[in-house]
CSV table of C-alpha atoms in Angstrom, one decimal:
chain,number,residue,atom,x,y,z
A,378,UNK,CA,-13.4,-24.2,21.5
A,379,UNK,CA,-16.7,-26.0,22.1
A,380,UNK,CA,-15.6,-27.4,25.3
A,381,UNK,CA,-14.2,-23.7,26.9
A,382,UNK,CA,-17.8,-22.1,25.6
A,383,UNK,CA,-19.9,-25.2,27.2
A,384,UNK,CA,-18.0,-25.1,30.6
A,385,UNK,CA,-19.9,-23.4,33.4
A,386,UNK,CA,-17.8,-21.2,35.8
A,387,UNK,CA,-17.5,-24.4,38.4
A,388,UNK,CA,-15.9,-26.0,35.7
A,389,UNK,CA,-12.8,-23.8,35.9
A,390,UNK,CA,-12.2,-25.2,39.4
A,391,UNK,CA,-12.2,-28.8,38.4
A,392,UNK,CA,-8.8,-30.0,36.7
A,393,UNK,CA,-9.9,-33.1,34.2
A,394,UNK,CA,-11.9,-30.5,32.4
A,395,UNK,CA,-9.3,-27.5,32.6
A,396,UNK,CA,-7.0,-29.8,31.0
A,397,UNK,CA,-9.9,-30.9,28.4
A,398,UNK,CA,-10.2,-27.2,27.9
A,399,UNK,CA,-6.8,-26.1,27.2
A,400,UNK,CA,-6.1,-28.8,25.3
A,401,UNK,CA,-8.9,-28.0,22.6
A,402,UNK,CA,-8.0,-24.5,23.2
A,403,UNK,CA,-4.9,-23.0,24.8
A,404,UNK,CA,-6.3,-19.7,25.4
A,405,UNK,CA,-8.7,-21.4,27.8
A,406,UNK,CA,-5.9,-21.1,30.4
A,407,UNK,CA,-6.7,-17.7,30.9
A,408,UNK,CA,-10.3,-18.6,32.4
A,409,UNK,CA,-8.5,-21.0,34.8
A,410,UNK,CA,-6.2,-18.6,37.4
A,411,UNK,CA,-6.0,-21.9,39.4
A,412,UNK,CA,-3.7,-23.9,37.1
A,413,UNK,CA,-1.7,-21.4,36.2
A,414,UNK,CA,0.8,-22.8,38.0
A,415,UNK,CA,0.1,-26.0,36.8
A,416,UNK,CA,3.2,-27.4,35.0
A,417,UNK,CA,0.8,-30.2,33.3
A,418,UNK,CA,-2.3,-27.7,32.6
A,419,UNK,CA,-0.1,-24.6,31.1
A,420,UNK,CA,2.1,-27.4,29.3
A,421,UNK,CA,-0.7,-29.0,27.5
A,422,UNK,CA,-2.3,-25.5,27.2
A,423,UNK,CA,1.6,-23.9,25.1
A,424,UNK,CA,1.7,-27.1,23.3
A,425,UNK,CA,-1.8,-26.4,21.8
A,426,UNK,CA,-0.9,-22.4,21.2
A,427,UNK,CA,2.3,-21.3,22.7
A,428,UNK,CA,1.3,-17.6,22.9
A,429,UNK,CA,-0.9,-18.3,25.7
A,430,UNK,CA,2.4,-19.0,27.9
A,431,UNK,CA,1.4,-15.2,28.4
A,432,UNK,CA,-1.3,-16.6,30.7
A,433,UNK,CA,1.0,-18.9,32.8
A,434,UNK,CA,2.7,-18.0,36.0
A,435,UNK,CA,5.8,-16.3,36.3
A,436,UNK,CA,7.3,-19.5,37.8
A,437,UNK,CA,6.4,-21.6,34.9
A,438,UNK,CA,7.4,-18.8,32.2
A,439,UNK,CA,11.0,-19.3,34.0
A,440,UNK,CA,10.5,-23.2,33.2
A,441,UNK,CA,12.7,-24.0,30.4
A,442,UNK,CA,10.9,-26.9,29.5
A,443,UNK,CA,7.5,-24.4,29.0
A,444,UNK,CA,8.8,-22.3,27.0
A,445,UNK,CA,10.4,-24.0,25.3
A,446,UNK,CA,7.8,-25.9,23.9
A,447,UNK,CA,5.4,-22.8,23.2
A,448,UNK,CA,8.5,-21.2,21.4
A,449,UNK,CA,8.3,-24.5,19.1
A,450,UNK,CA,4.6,-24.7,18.6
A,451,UNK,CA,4.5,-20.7,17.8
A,452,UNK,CA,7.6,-18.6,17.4
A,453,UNK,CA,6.0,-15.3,18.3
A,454,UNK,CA,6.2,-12.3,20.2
A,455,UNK,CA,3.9,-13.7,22.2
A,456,UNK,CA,5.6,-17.0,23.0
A,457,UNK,CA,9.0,-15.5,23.7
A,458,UNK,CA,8.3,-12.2,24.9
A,459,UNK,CA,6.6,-14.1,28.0
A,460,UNK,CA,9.7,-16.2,28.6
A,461,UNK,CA,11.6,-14.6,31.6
A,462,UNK,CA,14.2,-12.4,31.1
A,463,UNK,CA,17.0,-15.3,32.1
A,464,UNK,CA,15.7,-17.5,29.5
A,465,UNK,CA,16.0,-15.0,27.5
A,466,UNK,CA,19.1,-14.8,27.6
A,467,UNK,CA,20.0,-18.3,26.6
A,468,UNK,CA,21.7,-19.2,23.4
A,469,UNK,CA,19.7,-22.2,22.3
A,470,UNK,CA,16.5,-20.8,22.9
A,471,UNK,CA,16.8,-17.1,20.9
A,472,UNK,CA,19.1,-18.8,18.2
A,473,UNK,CA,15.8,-21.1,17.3
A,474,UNK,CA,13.6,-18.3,17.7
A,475,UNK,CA,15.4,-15.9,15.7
A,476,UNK,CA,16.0,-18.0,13.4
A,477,UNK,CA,12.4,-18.3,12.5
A,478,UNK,CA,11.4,-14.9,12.9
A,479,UNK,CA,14.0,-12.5,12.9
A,480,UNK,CA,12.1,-9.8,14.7
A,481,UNK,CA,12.2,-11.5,18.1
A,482,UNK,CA,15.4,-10.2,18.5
A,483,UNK,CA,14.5,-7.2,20.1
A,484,UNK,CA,13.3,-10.1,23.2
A,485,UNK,CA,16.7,-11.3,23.3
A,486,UNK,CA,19.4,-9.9,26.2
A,487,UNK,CA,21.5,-7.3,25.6
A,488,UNK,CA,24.6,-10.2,25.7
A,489,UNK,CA,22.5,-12.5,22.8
A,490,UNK,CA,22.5,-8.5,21.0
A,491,UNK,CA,26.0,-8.2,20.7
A,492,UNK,CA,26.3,-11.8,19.7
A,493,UNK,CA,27.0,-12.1,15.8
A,494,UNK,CA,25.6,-15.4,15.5
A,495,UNK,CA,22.8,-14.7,17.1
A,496,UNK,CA,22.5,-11.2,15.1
A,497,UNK,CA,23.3,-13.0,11.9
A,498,UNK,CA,20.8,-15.5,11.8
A,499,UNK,CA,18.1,-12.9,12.7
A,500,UNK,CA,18.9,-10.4,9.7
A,501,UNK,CA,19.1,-12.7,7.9
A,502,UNK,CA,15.5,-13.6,8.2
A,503,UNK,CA,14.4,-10.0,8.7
A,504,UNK,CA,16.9,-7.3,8.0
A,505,UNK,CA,15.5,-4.5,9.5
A,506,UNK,CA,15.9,-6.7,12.8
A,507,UNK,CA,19.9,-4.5,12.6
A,508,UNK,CA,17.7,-2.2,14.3
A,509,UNK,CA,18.1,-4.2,17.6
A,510,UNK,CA,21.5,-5.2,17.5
A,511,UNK,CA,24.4,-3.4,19.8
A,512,UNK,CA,26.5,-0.9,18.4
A,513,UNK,CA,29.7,-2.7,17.7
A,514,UNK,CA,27.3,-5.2,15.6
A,515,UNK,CA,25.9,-2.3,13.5
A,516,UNK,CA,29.6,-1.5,13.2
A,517,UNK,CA,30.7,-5.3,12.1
A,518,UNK,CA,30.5,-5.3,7.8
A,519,UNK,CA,29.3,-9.0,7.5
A,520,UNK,CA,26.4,-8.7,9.6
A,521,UNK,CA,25.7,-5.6,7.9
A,522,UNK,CA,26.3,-7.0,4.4
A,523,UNK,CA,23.9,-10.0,5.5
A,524,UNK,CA,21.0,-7.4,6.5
A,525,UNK,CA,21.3,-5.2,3.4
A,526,UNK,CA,21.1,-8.0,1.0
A,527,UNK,CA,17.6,-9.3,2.7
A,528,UNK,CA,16.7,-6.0,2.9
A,529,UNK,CA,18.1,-2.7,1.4
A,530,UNK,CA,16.0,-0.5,4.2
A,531,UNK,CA,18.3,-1.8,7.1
A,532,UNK,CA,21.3,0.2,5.8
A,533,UNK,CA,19.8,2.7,7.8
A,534,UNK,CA,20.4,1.1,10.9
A,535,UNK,CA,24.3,0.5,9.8
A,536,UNK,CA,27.2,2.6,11.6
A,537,UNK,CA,28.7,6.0,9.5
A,538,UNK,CA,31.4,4.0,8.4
A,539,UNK,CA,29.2,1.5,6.3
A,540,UNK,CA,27.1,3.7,4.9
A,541,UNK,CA,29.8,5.4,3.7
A,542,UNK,CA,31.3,1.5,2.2
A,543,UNK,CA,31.1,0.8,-1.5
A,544,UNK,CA,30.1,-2.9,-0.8
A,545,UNK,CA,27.9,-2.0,1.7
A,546,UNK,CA,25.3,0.4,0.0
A,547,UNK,CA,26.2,-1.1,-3.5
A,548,UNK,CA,24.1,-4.2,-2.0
A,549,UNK,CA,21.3,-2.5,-0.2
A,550,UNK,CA,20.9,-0.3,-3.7
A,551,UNK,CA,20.6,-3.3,-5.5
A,552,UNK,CA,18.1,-4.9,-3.2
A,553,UNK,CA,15.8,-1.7,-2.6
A,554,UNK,CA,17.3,1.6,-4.3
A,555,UNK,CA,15.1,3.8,-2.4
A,556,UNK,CA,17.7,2.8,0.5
A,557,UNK,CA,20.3,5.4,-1.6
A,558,UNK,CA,18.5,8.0,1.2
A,559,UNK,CA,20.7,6.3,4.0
A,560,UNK,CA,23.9,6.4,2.1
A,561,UNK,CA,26.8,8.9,2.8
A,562,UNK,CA,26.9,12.1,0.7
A,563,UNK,CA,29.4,11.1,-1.0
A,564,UNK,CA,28.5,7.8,-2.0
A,565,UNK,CA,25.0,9.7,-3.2
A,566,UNK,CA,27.0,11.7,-5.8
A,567,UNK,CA,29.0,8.5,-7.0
A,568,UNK,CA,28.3,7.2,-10.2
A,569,UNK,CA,27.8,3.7,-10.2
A,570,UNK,CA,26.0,3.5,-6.9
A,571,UNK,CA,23.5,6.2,-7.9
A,572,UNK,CA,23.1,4.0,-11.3
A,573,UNK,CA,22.4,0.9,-9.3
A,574,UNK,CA,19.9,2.6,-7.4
A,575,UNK,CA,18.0,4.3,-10.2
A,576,UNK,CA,17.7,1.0,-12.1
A,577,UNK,CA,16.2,-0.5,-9.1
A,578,UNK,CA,14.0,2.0,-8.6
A,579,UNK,CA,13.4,5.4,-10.5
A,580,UNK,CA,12.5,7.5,-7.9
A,581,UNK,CA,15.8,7.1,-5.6
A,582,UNK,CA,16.6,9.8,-8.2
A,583,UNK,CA,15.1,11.9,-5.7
A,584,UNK,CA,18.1,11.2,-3.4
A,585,UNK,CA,20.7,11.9,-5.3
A,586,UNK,CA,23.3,15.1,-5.5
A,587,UNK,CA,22.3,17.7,-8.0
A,588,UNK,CA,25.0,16.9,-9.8
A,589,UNK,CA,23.8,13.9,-11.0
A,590,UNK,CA,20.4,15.1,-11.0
A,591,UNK,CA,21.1,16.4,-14.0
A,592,UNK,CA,23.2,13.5,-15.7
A,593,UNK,CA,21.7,12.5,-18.5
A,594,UNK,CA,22.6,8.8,-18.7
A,595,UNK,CA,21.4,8.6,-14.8
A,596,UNK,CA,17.8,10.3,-15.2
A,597,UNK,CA,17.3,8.0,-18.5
A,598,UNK,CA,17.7,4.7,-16.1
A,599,UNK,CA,15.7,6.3,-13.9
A,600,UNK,CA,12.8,7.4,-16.3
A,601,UNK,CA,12.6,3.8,-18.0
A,602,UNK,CA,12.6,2.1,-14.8
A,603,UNK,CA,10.2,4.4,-12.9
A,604,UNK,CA,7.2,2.3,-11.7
A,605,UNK,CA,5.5,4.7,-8.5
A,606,UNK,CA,1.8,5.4,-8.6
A,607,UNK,CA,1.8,8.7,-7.3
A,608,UNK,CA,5.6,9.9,-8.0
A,609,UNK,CA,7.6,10.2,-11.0
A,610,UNK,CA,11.3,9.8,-11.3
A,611,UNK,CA,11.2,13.1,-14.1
A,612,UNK,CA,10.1,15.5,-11.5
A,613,UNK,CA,13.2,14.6,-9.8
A,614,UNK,CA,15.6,15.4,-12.6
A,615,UNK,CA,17.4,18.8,-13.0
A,616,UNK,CA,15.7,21.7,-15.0
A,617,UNK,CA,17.3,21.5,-18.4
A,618,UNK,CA,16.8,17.6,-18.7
A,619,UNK,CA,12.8,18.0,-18.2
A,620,UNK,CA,12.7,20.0,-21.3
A,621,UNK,CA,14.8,17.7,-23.0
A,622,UNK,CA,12.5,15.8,-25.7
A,623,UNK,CA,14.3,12.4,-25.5
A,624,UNK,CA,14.0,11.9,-22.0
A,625,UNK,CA,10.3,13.3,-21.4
A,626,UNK,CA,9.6,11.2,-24.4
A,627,UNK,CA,10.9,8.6,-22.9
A,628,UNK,CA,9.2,9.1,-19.4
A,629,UNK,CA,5.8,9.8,-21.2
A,630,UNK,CA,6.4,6.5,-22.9
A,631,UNK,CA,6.7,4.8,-19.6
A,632,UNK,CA,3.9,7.1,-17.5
A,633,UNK,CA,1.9,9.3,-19.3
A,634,UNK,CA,0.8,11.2,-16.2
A,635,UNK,CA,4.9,12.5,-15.8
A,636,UNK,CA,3.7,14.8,-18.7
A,637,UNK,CA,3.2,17.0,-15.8
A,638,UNK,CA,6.6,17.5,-14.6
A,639,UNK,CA,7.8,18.2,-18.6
A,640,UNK,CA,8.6,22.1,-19.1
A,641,UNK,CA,5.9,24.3,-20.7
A,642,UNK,CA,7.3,24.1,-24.2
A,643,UNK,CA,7.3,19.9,-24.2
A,644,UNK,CA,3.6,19.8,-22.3
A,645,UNK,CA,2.9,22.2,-25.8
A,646,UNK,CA,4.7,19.5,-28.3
A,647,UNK,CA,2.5,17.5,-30.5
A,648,UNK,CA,4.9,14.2,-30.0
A,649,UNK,CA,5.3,14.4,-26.2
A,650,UNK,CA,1.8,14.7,-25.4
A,651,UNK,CA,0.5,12.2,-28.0
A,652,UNK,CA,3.0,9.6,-26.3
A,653,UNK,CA,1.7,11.0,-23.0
A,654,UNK,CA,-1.9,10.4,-23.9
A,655,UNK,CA,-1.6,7.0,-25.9
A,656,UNK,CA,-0.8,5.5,-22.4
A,657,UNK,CA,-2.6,7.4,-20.2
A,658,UNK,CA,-5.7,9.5,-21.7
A,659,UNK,CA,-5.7,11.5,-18.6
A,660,UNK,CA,-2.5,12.6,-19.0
A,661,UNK,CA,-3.9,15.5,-21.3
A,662,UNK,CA,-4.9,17.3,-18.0
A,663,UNK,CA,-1.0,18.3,-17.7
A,664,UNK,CA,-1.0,19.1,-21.7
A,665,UNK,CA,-0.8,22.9,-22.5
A,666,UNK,CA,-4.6,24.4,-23.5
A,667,UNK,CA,-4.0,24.3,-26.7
A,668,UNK,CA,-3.5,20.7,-27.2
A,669,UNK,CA,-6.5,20.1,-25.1
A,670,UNK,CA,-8.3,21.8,-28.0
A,671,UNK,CA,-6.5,19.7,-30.6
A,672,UNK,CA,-9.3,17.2,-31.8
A,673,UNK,CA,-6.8,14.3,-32.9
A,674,UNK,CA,-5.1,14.6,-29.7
A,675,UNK,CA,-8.5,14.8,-27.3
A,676,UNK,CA,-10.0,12.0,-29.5
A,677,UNK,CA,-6.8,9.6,-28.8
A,678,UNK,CA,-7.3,10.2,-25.0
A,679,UNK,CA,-10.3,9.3,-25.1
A,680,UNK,CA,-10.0,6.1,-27.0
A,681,UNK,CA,-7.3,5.5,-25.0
A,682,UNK,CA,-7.7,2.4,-22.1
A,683,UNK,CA,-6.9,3.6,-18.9
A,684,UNK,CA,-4.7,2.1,-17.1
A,685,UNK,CA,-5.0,0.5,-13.6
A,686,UNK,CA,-5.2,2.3,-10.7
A,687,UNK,CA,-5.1,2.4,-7.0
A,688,UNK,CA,-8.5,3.1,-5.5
A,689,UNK,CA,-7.6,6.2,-4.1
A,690,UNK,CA,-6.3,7.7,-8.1
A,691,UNK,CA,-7.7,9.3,-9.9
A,692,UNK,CA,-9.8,7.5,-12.9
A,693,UNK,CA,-11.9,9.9,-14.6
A,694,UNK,CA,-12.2,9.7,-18.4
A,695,UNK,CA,-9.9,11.9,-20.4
A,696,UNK,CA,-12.7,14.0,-22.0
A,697,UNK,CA,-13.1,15.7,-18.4
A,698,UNK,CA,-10.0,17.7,-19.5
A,699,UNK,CA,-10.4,18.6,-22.9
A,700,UNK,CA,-11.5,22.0,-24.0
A,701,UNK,CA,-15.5,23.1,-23.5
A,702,UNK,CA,-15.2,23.2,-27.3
A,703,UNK,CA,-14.2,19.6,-27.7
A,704,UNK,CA,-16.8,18.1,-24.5
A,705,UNK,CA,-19.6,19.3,-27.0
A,706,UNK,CA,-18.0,17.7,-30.3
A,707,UNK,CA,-20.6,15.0,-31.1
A,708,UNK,CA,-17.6,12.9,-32.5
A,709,UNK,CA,-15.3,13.2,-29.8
A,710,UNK,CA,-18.7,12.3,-27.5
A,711,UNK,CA,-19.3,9.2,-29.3
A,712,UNK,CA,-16.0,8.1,-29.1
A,713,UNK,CA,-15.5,8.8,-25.8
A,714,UNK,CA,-18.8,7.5,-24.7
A,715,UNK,CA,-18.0,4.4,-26.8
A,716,UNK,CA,-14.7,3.8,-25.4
A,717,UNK,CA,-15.4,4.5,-21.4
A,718,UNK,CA,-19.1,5.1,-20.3
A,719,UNK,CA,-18.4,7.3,-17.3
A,720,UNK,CA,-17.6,9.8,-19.8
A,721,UNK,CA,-21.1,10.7,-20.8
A,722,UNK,CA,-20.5,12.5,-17.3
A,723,UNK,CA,-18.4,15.4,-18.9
A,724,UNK,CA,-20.4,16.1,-22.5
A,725,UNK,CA,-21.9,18.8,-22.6
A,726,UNK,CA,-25.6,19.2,-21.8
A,727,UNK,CA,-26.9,19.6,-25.6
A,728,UNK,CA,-24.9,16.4,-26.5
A,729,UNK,CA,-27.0,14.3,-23.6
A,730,UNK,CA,-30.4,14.4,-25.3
A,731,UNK,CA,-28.5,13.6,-29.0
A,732,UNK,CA,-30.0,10.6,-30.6
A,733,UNK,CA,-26.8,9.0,-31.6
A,734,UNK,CA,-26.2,9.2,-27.4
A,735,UNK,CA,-28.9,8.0,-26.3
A,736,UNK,CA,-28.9,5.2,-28.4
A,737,UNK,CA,-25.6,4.1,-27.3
A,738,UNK,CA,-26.7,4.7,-23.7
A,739,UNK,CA,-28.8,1.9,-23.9
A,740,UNK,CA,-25.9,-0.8,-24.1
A,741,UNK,CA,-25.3,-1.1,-20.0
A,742,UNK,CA,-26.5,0.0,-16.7
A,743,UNK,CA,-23.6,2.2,-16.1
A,744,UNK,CA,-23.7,4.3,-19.2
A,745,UNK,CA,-27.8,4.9,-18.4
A,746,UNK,CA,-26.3,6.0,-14.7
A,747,UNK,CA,-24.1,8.3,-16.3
A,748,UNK,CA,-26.2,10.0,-18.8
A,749,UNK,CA,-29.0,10.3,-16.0
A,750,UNK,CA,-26.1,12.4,-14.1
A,751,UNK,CA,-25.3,14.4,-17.6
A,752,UNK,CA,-29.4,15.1,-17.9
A,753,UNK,CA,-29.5,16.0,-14.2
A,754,UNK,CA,-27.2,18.3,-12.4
A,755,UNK,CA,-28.8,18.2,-9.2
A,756,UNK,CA,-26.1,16.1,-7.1
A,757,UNK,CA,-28.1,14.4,-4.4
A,758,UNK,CA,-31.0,13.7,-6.7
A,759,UNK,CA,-28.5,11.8,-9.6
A,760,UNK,CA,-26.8,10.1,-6.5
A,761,UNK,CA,-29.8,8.4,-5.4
A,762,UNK,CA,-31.0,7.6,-9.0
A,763,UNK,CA,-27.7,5.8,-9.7
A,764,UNK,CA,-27.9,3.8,-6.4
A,765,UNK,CA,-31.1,1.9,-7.6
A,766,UNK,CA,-28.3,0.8,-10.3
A,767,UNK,CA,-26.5,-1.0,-7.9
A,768,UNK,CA,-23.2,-0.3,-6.1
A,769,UNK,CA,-20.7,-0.3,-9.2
A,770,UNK,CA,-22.4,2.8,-11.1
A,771,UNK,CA,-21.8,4.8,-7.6
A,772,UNK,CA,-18.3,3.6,-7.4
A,773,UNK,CA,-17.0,6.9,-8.7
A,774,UNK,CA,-19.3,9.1,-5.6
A,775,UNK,CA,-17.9,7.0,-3.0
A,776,UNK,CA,-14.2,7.1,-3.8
A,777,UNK,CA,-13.6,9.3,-6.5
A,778,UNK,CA,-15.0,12.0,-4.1
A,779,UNK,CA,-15.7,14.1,-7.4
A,780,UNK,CA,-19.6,14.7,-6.2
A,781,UNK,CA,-20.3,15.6,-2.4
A,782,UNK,CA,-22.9,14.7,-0.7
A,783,UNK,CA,-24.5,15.3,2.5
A,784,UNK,CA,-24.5,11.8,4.9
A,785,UNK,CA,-28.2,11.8,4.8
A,786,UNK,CA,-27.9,11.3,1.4
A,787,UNK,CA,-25.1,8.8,1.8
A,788,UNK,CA,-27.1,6.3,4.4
A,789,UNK,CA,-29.8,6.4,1.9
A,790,UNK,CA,-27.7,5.3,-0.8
A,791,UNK,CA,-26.6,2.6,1.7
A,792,UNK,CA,-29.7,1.3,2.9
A,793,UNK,CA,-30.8,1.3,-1.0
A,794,UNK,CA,-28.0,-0.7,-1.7
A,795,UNK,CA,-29.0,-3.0,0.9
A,796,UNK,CA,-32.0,-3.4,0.5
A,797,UNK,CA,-31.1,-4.8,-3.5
A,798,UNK,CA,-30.8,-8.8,-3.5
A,799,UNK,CA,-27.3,-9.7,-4.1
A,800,UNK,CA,-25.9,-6.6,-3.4
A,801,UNK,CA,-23.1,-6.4,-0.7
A,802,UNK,CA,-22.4,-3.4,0.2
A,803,UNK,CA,-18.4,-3.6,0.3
A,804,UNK,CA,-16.7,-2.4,3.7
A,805,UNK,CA,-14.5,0.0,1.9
A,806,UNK,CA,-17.3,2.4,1.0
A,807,UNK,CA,-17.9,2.5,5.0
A,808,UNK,CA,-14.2,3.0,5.4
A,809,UNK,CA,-13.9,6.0,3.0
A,810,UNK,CA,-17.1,7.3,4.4
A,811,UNK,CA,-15.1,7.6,7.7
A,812,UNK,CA,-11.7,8.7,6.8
A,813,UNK,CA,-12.1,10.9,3.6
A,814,UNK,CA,-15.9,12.0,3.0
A,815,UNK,CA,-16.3,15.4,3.3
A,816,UNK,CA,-19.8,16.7,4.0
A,817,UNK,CA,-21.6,19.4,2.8
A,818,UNK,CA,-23.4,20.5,6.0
């Protein structure tokens, strides 16, 4: 790239350096309309980086030879979705390109999309490149098969008929149960299929018939294998199974937080919600309000490592949902406090100014942070005190979203930050700023 930047504009007129240029850089053809007709320039130019054959003339992107060779040195859209439309349409060229990236076959002609070798090779690089292929082809149960094996989604994409085929969904289920959505109705309330998808993934509970909904061997495999973030296979299951006790227990078990789609009665038993909790403290939010006032429960939440999140989860400490009661017991404090910092957020305001607290406090920056915020309820004035901190104690104001501030507020914690040695300020607080923050003026 040093050449292209050092050339003047006369430059682009004189061929020795064009050819220099594209050479070092093939996007340099761009800068020389001249040669674009070049065979030798754009040649040398594709052979460096074939995409910029979307530079060359439409002559040369009819030149087998060209395109060829950009199509070898990059198989991208770029590189073959310049080529003209007869090449194309050529066997030898689309076979090698689909074959190493099976989304170029939406480039290829509608002949080379109703050709099952060519259609083959590319799902079986990228199955959801069925999507492309003719009619007949999405019809045709061995290109189909290939595609659902490398990718369960593409039985979507698959004719009636083979979505309604055993085989068929039987191997997308297996490869992505979520893919259970694009089966028949009838293969959605069959047995085996629905098992295979549920052991896959838990939450393709969620597509099938309310008959098996509420199946207890189904919604167990589904349970146990649940793995979603933000979705739990329980709140898919029928009625009288979520206030059964061995399959909440055993979704608890699994994902604490599914305490929430147990029945009243369970989200009040003792068991359930100490299995719920001893995973996930914050899973006593969804526990009935007596068993937020339980002491032994609130104190295992507390004590209780969370565990990983997403950055958009929540990730506050359980004490936030205990009873007021509980938030100013000086023993569940201590352990809370001693077990996650950010809890010294939720005590109470006596407990703050406790000697046992304060002492603790001491141990890290982010625990001082936090009891600053417990001492001092004024938002804006706790936000900026935090910031001199550094950026992880205001981790839980920027994407937590728990305290609102105004922006004014927010560039000053920013250019505070900033102005810190050795502090980065990370782009994804800019990025929340912009797609989630909500102001207060």
């Amino acid at each position: 790239m040093a050449m292209t930047v050092a050339m003047r504009d006369g430059d682009w007129e004189n061929y020795s350096k064009v050819l220099a240029a594209v050479r070092e850089s093939g996007w340099a053809l761009i800068r020389a309309p001249r040669f674009q007709d070049h065979r030798r320039v754009v040649m040398a130019a594709v052979c460096q980086k074939g995409g910029s054959l979307i530079c060359a003339s439409k002559r040369l992107r009819d030149n087998f030879g060209v395109v060829w060779a950009a199509v070898r040195q990059e198989t991208s859209e770029q590189s073959i979705g310049s080529a003209s439309p007869r090449l194309r349409n050529r066997f030898d060229l689309m076979w090698f390109a689909v074959n190493a990236n099976g989304r170029l076959l939406t480039f290829a002609s509608k002949r080379l999309q109703n050709n099952v070798r060519i259609v083959a090779a590319a799902v079986g690089n990228y199955g959801c490149a069925l999507v492309h292929a003719s009619q007949p082809i999405q019809d045709n149960i061995d290109v189909v098969a290939i595609a659902v094996r490398q990718c369960g989604d593409s039985l979507s994409y698959a004719s009636p008929d083979l979505q309604n085929n055993v085989s068929v969904v039987m191997a997308a289920v297996r490869n992505r149960g979520r893919s259970l959505a694009h089966a028949s109705q009838d293969l959605q309330n069959n047995f085996n299929i629905v098992m295979a998808a549920v052991r896959n993934s838990g939450d393709s509970l969620l597509y099938a018939s309310d008959g098996l909904q509420g199946n207890f061997n189904i919604v167990l495999a589904a349970v146990i294998s649940s793995t979603c973030y933000w979705t739990y296979a329980l709140e898919y299951a029928d009625d009288d199974l979520q206030d059964n006790f061995n399959i909440v227990f055993a979704s608890v078990s699994k994902n604490g937080c599914s305490l929430r789609s147990a029945s009243t009665d369970l989200q009040n038993n003792v068991d359930i919600v100490t299995a719920a909790v001893c995973h996930d403290g914050c899973a006593l939010r969804h526990a009935s309000l007596e068993l937020r006032d339980d002491a032994a429960v609130v104190s295992m939440a507390v004590a209780t490592k969370r565990p990983a999140r997403k950055w958009w989860e929540d990730d506050s400490s359980a004490l936030k949902y205990a009873s007021a009661r509980l938030r100013d017991d000086l023993d569940v404090a201590l352990t809370a406090v001693s077990h996650d910092c950010e809890a010294a957020r939720f005590i109470s305001t006596r407990l703050a100014d406790t000697h046992e607290l304060l002492t603790l406090s001491q141990c890290d920056t982010h625990t001082r942070a936090a009891f600053r915020l417990a001492r001092q309820r004024t938002t804006n004035v706790a936000a900026l005190r935090m910031a001199r901190s550094g950026w992880a104690p205001c981790r839980h104001f920027m994407y937590q979203g728990r305290v609102r501030t105004t922006i004014r507020t927010t560039l000053t914690i920013a250019q505070r930050l900033r102005s810190k040695p050795g502090v980065r300020l990370p782009i994804e607080l800019w990025l929340f700023i912009v797609r989630f923050f909500k102001y207060d003026d």
